[in-house]
Coordinates of C-alpha atoms and ligand atoms in Angstrom, one line a residue:
X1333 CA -25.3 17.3 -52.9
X1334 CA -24.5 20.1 -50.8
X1335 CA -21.3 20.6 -48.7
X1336 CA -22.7 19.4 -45.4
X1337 CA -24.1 16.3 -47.1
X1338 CA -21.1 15.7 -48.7
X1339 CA -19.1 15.7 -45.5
X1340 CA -21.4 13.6 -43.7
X1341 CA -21.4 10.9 -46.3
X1342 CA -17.2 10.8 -46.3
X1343 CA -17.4 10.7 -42.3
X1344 CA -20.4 8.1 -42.5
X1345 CA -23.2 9.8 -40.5
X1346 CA -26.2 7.9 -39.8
X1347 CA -29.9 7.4 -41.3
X1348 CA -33.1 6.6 -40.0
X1349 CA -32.6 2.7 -38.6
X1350 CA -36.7 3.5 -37.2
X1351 CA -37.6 3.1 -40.8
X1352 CA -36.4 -0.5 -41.2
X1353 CA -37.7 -3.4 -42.8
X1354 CA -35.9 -7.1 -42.8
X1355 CA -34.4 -8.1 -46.1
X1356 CA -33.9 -11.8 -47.5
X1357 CA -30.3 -11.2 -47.0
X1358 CA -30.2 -10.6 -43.5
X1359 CA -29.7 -6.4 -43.6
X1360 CA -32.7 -4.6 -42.5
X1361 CA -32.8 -1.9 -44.7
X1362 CA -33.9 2.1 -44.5
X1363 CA -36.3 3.9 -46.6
X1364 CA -33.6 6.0 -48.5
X1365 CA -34.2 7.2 -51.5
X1366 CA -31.4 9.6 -52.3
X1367 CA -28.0 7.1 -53.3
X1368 CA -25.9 9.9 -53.9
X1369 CA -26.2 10.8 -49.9
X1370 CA -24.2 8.1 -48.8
X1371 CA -22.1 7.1 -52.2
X1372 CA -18.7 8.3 -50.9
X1373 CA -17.9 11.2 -52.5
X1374 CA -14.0 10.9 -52.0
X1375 CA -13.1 10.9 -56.0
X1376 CA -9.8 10.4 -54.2
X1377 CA -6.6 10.5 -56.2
X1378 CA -6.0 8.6 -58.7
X1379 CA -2.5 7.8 -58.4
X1380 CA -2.3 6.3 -54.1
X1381 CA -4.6 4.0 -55.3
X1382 CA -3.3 2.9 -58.2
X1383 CA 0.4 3.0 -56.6
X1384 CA -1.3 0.5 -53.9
X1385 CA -3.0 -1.8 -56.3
X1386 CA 0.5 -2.4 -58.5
X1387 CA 2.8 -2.2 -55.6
X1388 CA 1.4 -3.8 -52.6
X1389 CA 1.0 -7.4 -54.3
X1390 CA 4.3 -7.6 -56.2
X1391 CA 5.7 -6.2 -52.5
X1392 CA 3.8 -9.3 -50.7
X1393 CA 5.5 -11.6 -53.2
X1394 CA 9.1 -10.0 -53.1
X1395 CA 9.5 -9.9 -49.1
X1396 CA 8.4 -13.5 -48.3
X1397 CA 10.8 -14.1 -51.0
X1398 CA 13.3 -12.7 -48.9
X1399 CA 12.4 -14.7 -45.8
X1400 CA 12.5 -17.9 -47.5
X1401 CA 15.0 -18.0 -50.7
X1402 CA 17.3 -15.0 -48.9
X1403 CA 16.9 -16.8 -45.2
X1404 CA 15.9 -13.3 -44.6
X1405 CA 19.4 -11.5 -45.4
X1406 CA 18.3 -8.1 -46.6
X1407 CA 21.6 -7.0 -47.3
X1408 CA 22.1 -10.3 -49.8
X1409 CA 18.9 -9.2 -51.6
X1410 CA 19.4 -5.9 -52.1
X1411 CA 22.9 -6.9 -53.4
X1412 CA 21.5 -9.6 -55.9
X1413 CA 18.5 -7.0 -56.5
X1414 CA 21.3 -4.1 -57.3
X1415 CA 23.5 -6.9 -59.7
X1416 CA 20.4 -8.3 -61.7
X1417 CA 17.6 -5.1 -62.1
X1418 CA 14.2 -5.1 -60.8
X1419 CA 12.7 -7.3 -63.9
X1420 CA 15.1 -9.9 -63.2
X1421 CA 13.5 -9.5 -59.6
X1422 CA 10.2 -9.3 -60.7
X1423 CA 11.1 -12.3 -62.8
X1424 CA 12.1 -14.6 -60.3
X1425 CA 9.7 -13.6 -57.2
X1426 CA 6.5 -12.9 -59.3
X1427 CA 6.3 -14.4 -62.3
X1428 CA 6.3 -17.9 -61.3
X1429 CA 3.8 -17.5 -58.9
X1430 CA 1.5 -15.3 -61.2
X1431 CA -0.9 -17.8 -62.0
X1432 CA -1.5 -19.6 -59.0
X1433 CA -0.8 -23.5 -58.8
X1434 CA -3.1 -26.2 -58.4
X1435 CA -1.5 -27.5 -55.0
X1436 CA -1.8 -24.3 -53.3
X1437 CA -5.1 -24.3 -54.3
X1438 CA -5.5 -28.2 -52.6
X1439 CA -4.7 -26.1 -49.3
X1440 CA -6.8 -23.0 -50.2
X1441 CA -9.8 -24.1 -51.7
X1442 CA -10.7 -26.5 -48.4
X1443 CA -9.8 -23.8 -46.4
X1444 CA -12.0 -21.0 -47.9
X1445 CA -15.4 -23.7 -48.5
X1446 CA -15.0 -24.9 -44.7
X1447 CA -14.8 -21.2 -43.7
X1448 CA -18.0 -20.6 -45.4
X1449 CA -19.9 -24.1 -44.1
X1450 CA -19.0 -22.6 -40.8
X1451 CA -20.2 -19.5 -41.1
X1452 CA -23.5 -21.0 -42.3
X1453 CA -23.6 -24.2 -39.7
X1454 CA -22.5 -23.3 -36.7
X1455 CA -25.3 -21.9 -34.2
X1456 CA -24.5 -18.2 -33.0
X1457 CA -26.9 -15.5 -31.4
X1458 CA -28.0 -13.4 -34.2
X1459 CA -26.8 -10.3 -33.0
X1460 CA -27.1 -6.5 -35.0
X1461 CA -24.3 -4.1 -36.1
X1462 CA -24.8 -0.7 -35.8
X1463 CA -26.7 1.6 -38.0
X1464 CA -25.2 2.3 -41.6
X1465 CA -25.0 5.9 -43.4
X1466 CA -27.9 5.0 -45.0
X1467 CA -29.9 3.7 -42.4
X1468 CA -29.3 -0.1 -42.5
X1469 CA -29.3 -2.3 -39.7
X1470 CA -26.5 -5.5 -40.8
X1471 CA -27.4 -8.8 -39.2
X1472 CA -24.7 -11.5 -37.9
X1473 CA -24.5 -14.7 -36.8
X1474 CA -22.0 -14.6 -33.7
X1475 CA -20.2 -17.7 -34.1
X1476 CA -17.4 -16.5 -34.8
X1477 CA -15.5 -18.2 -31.3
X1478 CA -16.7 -21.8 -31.7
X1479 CA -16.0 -21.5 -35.4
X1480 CA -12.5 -20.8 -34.5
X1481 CA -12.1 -23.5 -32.1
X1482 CA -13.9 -25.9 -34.4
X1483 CA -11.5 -24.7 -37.3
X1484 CA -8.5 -25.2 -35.0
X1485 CA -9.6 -28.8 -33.5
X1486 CA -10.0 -30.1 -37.4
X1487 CA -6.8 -28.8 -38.2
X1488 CA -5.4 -30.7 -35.6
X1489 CA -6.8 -33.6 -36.1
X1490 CA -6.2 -33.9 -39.7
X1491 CA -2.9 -32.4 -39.7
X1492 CA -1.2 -33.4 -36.7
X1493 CA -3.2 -36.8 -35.6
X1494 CA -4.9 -38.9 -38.7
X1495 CA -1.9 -37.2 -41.0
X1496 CA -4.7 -36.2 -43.9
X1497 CA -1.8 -33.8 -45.1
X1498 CA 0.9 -32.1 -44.0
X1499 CA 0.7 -28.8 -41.6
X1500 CA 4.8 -28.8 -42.9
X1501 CA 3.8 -28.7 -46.4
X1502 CA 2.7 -25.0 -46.5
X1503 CA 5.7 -23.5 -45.7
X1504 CA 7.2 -25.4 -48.7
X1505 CA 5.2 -24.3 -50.9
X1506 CA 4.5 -20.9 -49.4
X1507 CA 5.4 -18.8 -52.0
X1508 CA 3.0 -20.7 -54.1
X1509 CA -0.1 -20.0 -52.1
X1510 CA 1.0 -16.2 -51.5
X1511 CA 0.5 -16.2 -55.0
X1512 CA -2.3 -18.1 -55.8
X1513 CA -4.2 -15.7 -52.6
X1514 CA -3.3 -12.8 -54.8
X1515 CA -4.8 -14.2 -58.2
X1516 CA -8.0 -15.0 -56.4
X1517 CA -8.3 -11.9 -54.1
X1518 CA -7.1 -9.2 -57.0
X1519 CA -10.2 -11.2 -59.2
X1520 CA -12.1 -10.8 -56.2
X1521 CA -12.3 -7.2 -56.2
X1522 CA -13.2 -6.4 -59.4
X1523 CA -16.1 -8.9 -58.8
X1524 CA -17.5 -7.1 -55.8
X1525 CA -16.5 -3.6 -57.1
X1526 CA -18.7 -4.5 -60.0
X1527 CA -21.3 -6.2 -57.8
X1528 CA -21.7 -3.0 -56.0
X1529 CA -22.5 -1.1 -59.0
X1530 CA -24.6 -3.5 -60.8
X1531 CA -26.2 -5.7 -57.8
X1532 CA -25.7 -4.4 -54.6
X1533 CA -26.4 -6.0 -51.6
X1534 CA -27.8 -2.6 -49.5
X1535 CA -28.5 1.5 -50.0
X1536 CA -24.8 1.8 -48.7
X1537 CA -23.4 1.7 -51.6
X1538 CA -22.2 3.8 -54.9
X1539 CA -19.1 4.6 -57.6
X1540 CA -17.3 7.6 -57.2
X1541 CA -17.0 7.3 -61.0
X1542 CA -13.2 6.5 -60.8
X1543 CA -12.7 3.0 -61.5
X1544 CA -9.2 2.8 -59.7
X1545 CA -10.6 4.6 -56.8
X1546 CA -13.6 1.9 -57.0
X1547 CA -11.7 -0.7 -56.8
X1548 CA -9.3 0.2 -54.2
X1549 CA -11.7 1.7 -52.3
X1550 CA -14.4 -0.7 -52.8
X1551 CA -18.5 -0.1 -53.9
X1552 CA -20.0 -1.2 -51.2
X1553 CA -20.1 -1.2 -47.0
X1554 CA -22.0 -4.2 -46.7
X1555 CA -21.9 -7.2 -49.7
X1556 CA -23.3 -10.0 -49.6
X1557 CA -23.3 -12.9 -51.7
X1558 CA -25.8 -15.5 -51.2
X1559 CA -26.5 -14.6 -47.9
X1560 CA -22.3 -14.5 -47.0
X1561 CA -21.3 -11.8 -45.2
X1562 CA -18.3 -10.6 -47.6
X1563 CA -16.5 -8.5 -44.8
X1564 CA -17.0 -11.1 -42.8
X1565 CA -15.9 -13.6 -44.3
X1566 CA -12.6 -11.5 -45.9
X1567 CA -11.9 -10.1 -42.3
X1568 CA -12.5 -12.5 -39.8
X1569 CA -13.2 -15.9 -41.2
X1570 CA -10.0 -16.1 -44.4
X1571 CA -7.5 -13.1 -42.7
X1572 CA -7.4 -13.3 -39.0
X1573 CA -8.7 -17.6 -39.1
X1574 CA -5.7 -18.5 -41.7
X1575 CA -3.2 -16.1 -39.4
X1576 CA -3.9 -18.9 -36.9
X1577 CA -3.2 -21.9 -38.9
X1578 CA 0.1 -20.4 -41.2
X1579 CA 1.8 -20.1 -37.6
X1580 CA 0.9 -24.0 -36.9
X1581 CA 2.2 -24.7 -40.3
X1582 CA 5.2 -23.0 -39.6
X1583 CA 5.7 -24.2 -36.3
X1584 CA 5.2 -28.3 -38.0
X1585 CA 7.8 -27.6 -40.7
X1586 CA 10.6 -26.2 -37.7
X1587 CA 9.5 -29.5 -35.7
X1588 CA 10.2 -31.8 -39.1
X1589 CA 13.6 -29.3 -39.7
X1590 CA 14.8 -31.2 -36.4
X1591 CA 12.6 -29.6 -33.1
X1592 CA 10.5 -27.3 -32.0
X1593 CA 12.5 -24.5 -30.7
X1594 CA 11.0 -22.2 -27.4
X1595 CA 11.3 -18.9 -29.3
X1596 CA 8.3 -20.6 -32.0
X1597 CA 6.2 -22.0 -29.1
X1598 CA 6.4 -18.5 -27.3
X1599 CA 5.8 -16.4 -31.0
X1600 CA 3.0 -18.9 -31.3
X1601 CA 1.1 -18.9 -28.2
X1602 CA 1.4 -14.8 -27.7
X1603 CA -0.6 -14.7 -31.3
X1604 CA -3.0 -17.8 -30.8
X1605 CA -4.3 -15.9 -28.0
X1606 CA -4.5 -12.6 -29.7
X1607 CA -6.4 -14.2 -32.1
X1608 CA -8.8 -15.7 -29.6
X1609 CA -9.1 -12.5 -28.3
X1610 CA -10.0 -11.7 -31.9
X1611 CA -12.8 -14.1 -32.3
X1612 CA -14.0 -13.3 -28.6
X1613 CA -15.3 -10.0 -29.6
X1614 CA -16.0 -10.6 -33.4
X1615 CA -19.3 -8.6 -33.3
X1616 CA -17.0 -5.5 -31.2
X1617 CA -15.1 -5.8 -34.5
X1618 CA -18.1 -5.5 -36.9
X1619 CA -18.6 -1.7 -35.2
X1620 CA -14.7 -1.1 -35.9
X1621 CA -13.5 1.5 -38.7
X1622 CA -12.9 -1.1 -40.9
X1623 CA -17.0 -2.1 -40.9
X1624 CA -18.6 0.8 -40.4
X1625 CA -16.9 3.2 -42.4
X1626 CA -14.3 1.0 -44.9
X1627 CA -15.8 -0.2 -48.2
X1628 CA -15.2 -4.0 -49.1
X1629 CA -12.5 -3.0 -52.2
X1630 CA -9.1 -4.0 -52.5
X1631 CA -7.6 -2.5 -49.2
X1632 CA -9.7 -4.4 -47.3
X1633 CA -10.2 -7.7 -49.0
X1634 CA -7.1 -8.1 -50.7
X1635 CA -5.8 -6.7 -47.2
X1636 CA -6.9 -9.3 -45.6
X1637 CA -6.6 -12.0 -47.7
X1638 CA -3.2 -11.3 -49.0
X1639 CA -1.4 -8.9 -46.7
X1640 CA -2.6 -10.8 -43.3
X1641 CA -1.0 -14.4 -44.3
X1642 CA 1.9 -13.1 -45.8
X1643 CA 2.8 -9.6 -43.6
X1644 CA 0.9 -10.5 -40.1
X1645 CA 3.0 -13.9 -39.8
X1646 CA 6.2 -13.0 -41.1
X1647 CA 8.1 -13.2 -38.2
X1648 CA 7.3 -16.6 -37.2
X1649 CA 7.7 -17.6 -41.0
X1650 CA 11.3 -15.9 -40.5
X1651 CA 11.3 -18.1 -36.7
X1652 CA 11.0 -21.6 -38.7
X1653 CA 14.7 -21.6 -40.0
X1654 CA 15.8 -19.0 -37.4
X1655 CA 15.1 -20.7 -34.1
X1656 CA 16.5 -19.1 -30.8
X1657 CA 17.3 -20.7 -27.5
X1658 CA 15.1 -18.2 -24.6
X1659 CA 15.1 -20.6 -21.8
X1660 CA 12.5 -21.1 -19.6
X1661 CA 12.2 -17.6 -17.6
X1662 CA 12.6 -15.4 -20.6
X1663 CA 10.5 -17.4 -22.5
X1664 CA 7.1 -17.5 -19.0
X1665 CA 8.1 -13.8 -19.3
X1666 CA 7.6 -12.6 -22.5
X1667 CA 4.4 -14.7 -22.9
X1668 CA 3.4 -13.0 -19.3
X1669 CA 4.4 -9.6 -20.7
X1670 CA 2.0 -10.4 -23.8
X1671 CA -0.5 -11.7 -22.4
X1672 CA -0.8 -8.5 -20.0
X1673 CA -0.8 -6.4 -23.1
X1674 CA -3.5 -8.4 -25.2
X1675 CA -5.8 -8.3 -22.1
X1676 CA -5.5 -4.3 -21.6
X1677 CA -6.4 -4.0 -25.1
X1678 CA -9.3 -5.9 -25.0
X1679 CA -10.4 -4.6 -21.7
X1680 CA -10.3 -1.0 -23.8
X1681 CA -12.7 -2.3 -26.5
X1682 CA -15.2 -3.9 -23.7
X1683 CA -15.1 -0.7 -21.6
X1684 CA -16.2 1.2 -24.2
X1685 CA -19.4 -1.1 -25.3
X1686 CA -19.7 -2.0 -22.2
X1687 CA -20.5 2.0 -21.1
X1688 CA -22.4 2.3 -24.3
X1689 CA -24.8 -0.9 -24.0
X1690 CA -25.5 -0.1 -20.3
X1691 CA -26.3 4.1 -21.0
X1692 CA -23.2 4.7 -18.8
X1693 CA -24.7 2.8 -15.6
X1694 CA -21.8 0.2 -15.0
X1695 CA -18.7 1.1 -13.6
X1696 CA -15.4 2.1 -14.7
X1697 CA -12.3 1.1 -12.8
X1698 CA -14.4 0.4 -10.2
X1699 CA -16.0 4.3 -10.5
X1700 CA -18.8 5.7 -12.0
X1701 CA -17.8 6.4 -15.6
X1702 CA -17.4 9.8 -16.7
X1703 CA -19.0 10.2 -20.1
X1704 CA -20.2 12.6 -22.4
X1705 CA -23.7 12.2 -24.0
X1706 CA -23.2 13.4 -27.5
X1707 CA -25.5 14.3 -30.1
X1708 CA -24.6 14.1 -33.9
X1709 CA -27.0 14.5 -36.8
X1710 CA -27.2 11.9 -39.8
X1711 CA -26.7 12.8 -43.2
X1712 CA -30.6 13.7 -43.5
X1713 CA -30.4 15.9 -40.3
X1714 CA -32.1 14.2 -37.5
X1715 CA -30.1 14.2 -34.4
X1716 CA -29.0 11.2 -32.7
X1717 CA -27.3 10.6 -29.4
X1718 CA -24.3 8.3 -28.6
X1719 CA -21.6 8.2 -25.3
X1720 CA -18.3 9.2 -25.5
X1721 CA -16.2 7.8 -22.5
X1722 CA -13.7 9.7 -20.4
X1723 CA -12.8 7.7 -17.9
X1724 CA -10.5 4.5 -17.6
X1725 CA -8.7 3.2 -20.7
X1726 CA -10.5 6.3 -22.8
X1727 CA -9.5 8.8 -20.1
X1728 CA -5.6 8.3 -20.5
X1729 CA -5.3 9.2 -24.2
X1730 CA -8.2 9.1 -27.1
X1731 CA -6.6 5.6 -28.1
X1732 CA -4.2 4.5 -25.4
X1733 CA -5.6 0.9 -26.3
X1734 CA -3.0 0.8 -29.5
X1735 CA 0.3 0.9 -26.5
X1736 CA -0.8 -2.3 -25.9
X1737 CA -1.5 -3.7 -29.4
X1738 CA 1.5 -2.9 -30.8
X1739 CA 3.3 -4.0 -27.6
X1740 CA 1.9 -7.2 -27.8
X1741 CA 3.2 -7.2 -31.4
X1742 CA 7.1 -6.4 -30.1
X1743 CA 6.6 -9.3 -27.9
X1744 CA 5.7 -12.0 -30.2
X1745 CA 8.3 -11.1 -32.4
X1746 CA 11.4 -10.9 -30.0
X1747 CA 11.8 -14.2 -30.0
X1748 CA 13.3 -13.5 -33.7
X1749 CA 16.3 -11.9 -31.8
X1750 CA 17.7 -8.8 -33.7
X1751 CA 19.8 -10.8 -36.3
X1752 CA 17.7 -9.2 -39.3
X1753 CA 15.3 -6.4 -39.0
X1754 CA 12.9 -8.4 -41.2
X1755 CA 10.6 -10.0 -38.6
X1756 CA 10.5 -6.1 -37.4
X1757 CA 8.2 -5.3 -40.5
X1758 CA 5.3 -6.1 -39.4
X1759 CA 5.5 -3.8 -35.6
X1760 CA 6.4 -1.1 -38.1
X1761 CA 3.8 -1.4 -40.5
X1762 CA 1.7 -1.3 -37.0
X1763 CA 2.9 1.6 -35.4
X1764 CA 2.5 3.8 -39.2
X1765 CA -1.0 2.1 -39.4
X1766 CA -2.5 2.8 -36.1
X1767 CA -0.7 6.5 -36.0
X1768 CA -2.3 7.1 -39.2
X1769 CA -5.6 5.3 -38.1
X1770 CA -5.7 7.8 -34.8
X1771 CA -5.2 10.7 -36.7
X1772 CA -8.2 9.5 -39.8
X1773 CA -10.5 8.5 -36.7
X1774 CA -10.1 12.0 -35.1
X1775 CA -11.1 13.9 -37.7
X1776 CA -13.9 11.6 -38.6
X1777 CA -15.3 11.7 -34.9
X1778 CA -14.6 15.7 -35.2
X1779 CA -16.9 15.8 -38.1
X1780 CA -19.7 13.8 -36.8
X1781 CA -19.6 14.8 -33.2
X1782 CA -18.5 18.4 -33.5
X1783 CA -18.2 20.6 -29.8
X1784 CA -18.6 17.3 -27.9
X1785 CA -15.4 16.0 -29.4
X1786 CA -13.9 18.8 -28.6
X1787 CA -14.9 18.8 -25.2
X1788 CA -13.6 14.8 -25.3
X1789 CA -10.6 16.4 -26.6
X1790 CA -9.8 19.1 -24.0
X1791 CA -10.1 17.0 -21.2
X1792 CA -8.3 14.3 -23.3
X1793 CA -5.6 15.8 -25.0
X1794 CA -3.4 12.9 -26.4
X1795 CA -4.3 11.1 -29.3
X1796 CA -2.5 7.7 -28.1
X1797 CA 0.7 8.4 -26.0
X1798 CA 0.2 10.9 -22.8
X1799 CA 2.5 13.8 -23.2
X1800 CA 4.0 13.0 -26.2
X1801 CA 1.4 12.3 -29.1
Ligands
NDP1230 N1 -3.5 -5.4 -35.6 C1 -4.0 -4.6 -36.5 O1 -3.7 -4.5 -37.6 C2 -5.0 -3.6 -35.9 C3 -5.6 -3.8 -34.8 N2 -6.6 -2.9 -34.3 C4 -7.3 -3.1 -33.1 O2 -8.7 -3.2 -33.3 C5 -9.4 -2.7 -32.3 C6 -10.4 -1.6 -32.8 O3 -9.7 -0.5 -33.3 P1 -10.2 0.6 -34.2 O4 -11.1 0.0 -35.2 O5 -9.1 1.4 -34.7 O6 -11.2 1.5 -33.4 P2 -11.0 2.2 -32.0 O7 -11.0 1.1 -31.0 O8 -9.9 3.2 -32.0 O9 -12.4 3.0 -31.9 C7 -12.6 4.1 -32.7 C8 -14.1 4.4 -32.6 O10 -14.6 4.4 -31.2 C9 -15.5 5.4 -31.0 N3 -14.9 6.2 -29.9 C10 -13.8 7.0 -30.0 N4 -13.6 7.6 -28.8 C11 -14.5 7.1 -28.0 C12 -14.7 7.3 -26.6 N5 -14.0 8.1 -25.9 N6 -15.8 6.7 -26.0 C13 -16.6 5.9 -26.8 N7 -16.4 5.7 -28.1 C14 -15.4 6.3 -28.7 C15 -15.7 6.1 -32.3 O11 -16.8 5.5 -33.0 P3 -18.3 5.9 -32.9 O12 -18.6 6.4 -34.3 O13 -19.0 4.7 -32.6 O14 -18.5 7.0 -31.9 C16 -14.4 5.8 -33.0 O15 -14.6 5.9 -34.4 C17 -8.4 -2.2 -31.3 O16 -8.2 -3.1 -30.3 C18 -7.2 -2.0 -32.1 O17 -6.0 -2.1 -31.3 C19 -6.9 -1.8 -35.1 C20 -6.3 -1.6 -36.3 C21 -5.3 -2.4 -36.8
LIG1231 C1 -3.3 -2.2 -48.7 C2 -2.5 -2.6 -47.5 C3 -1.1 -2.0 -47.6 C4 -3.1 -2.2 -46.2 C5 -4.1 -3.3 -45.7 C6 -4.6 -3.0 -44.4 C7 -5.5 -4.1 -43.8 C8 -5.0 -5.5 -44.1 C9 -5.6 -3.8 -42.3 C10 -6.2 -2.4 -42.0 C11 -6.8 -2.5 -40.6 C12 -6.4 -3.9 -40.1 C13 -7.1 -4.5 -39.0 C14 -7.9 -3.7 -38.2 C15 -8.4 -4.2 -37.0 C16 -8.2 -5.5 -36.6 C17 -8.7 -6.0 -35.3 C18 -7.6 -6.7 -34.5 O1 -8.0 -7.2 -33.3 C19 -7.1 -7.9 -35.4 C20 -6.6 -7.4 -36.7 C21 -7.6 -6.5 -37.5 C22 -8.7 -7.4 -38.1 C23 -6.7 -5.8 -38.6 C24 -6.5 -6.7 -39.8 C25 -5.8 -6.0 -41.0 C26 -6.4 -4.7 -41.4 C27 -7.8 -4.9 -41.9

């Protein structure tokens, strides 16, 4: 594969979507011939993957330790940590969990099968994603909204009003079902790194060759399995749909600890409506990095599947047995302040499909939007066109919309107070994510878009925060 080739298939350029034909499994496919043109040809290192496959579960299992055996005292744990070694430590927070149990799989199992009965059931628009590196066109079902309001109802109803089990229960045997996640997710993987090789779902799809790097990295951009949508279902339906219902749980086992404090109900509602925001534009999400250019391997699957539940909620998991008194006016504030935030970041996202599914001829802050018609050429050479906006949210810095996202993050996790900087992990991992994810997404829209990004970035300048970054 030459050079060029090469570097189009790493930044994911595009094939011919005119050359489609429907599949059984709901991806219209392209006429391409050539595999090797869009198998990623990152051979990667070795050793970040690997690191990241051994590290990143045992890590998960260690730190909600901490929140709920070490009432979140880092200083106590890395006392006891420093007096007993790291086996002992890996002895008492992994091993136990290692295998799973059978009760966290009572919660899990349900969980997972209604997901999928949902994603098959409920009525949605069938709407397209955009065109793949090797010239697929992925079908969806957007239900993704009702499913989430039907998911939350349910809950409800059997948790809270007929008492079918026990919202409380989870956080008692939370360490169990961290645990249990990673046995099924790490199994997971292999099965749809393998599935890539041996059955996969579309063209978009390969092995480097490195099995690590397979597996971490994943085979394919768009499995399916019997129809399922795996991203889909990984993403959206077990990561972001369980973030929602571990901060109920949590929320149910501070109410049976004596009562429901304001600093929960304000950590609470600031997320709930993130993640309705989330659901909202599920199919905006399905043209994200993380779908168009992120293979389903472990960073994504397990990511979501382990990393989500146990990282994304850890400050209201640290809020049950750490409740704060924030009164009324702190408490209408911060939830004002959040709510602010979640909105300009989803305003972002719209502004952008919004200029790009009306060829520019909407308005933008109330002007005509200033774009720049681009043209990039897919892996195959043929030129295609797409907008880049500079005006309004994408006129302030390249990807001002992260202020808010990680704002919105600070806010639901100041109820938490600063007694421990624990619930502070997760804005953290945030910030280094998105800084990181800025940086990857500029030099991926440098390589497919060439002189026009440049232009973009002259009259832009800052990747996320005006005058500084
Ligand atoms: N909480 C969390 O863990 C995370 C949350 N997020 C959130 O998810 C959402 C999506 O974020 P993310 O996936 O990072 O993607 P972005 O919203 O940053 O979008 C990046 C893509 O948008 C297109 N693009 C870039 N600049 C322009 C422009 N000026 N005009 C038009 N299109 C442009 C390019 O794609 P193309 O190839 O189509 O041109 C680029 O690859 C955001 O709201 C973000 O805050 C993201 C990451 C982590
Ligand atoms: C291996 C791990 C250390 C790293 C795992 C990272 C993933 C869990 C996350 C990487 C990107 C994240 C997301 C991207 C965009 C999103 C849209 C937003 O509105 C909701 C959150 C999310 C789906 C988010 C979820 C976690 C990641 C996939």
């Amino acid at each position: 594969m030459s050079t060029k080739r090469r570097a189009a298939a790493a930044s994911g350029a595009w094939h011919r979507p005119e050359d489609s034909t429907a599949t059984a499994n709901g991806i219209k496919t392209g006429k391409v011939e050539d595999k090797q043109a869009v198998s990623y040809t990152v051979t990667g290192s070795t050793f970040v993957p690997a690191f990241l496959v051994f590290v990143c579960p045992v890590f998960a299992m260690v730190f909600i330790r901490i929140i709920v055996e070490f009432d979140g005292d880092l200083l106590e744990f890395a006392r006891v940590a420093a007096r007993d070694g790291p086996l002992q430590i890996l002895k008492t927070s992994v091993f136990p969990y290692v295998f799973g149990s059978r009760r966290a799989c009572e919660f899990i199992l349900p969980f997972a099968a209604f997901q999928l009965l949902l994603m098959r059931l409920v009525p949605g628009k069938t709407t397209r994603g955009p065109v793949t590196p090797a010239g697929n066109i992925p079908i969806y079902k957007a239900n993704g909204l009702l499913s989430y309001f039907i998911t939350l109802a349910v809950f409800c109803l059997c948790g809270f009003v007929f008492k079918i089990f026990n919202p409380a229960e989870v956080y008692d045997h939370y360490q169990e079902i961290i645990g249990t996640l990673n046995l099924f997710s790490l199994v997971f993987c292999l099965v749809i790194s393998l599935k890539g090789k041996l059955l996969p779902s579309s063209t978009d799809s390969g092995a480097s060759g490195n099995p690590i790097f397979d597996y971490y990295w994943g085979t394919e951009l768009y499995p399916r399995i019997l129809g399922w949508d795996v991203k889909m279902f990984t993403n959206c339906r077990f990561g972001m749909m369980s973030w929602g219902l571990f901060l109920l749980c949590y929320a149910a086992k501070q109410y049976q600890l004596g009562s429901l404090s304001d600093s929960m109900v304000v950590s609470v509602v600031l997320q709930l409506i993130y993640i309705t925001k989330f659901f909202q534009w599920e199919m905006g999400y399905m043209k994200s990095l993380d779908i168009m250019h992120d293979r389903a391997g472990f960073m994504l699957c397990w990511g979501c599947m382990v990393w989500v539940p146990s990282v994304y909620t850890s400050h209201t998991l640290y809020l049950t047995t750490h409740p704060n008194d924030l009164g009324l006016p702190v408490s209408v504030a911060i939830i004002a302040l959040g709510i602010f935030c979640i909105f300009f970041n989803y305003d972002a996202d719209r502004q952008r499909e919004q200029v790009r599914n009306t060829d520019g001829n909407c308005t933008v802050w109330g002007r005509k939007p200033e774009i720049i018609r681009a043209t990039f050429h897919t892996s195959e050479g043929q030129e295609r066109k797409s907008i880049l906006l500079m005006s309004g949210w994408w006129g302030v810095s390249r990807h001002f919309h992260y202020v808010p996202e990680i704002t919105a993050a600070f806010l639901w996790t100041i109820p938490a107070l600063f007694s421990s900087p624990i619930p502070y992990f997760y804005v953290t991992f945030l910030v280094i994510l998105l800084t990181h994810r800025a940086i990857r997404d500029d030099v991926r829209c440098a390589e497919k878009y060439g002189e026009f990004w440049n232009e973009y970035c002259k009259k832009v300048p800052y990747k996320i925060i005006p005058f500084i970054f």
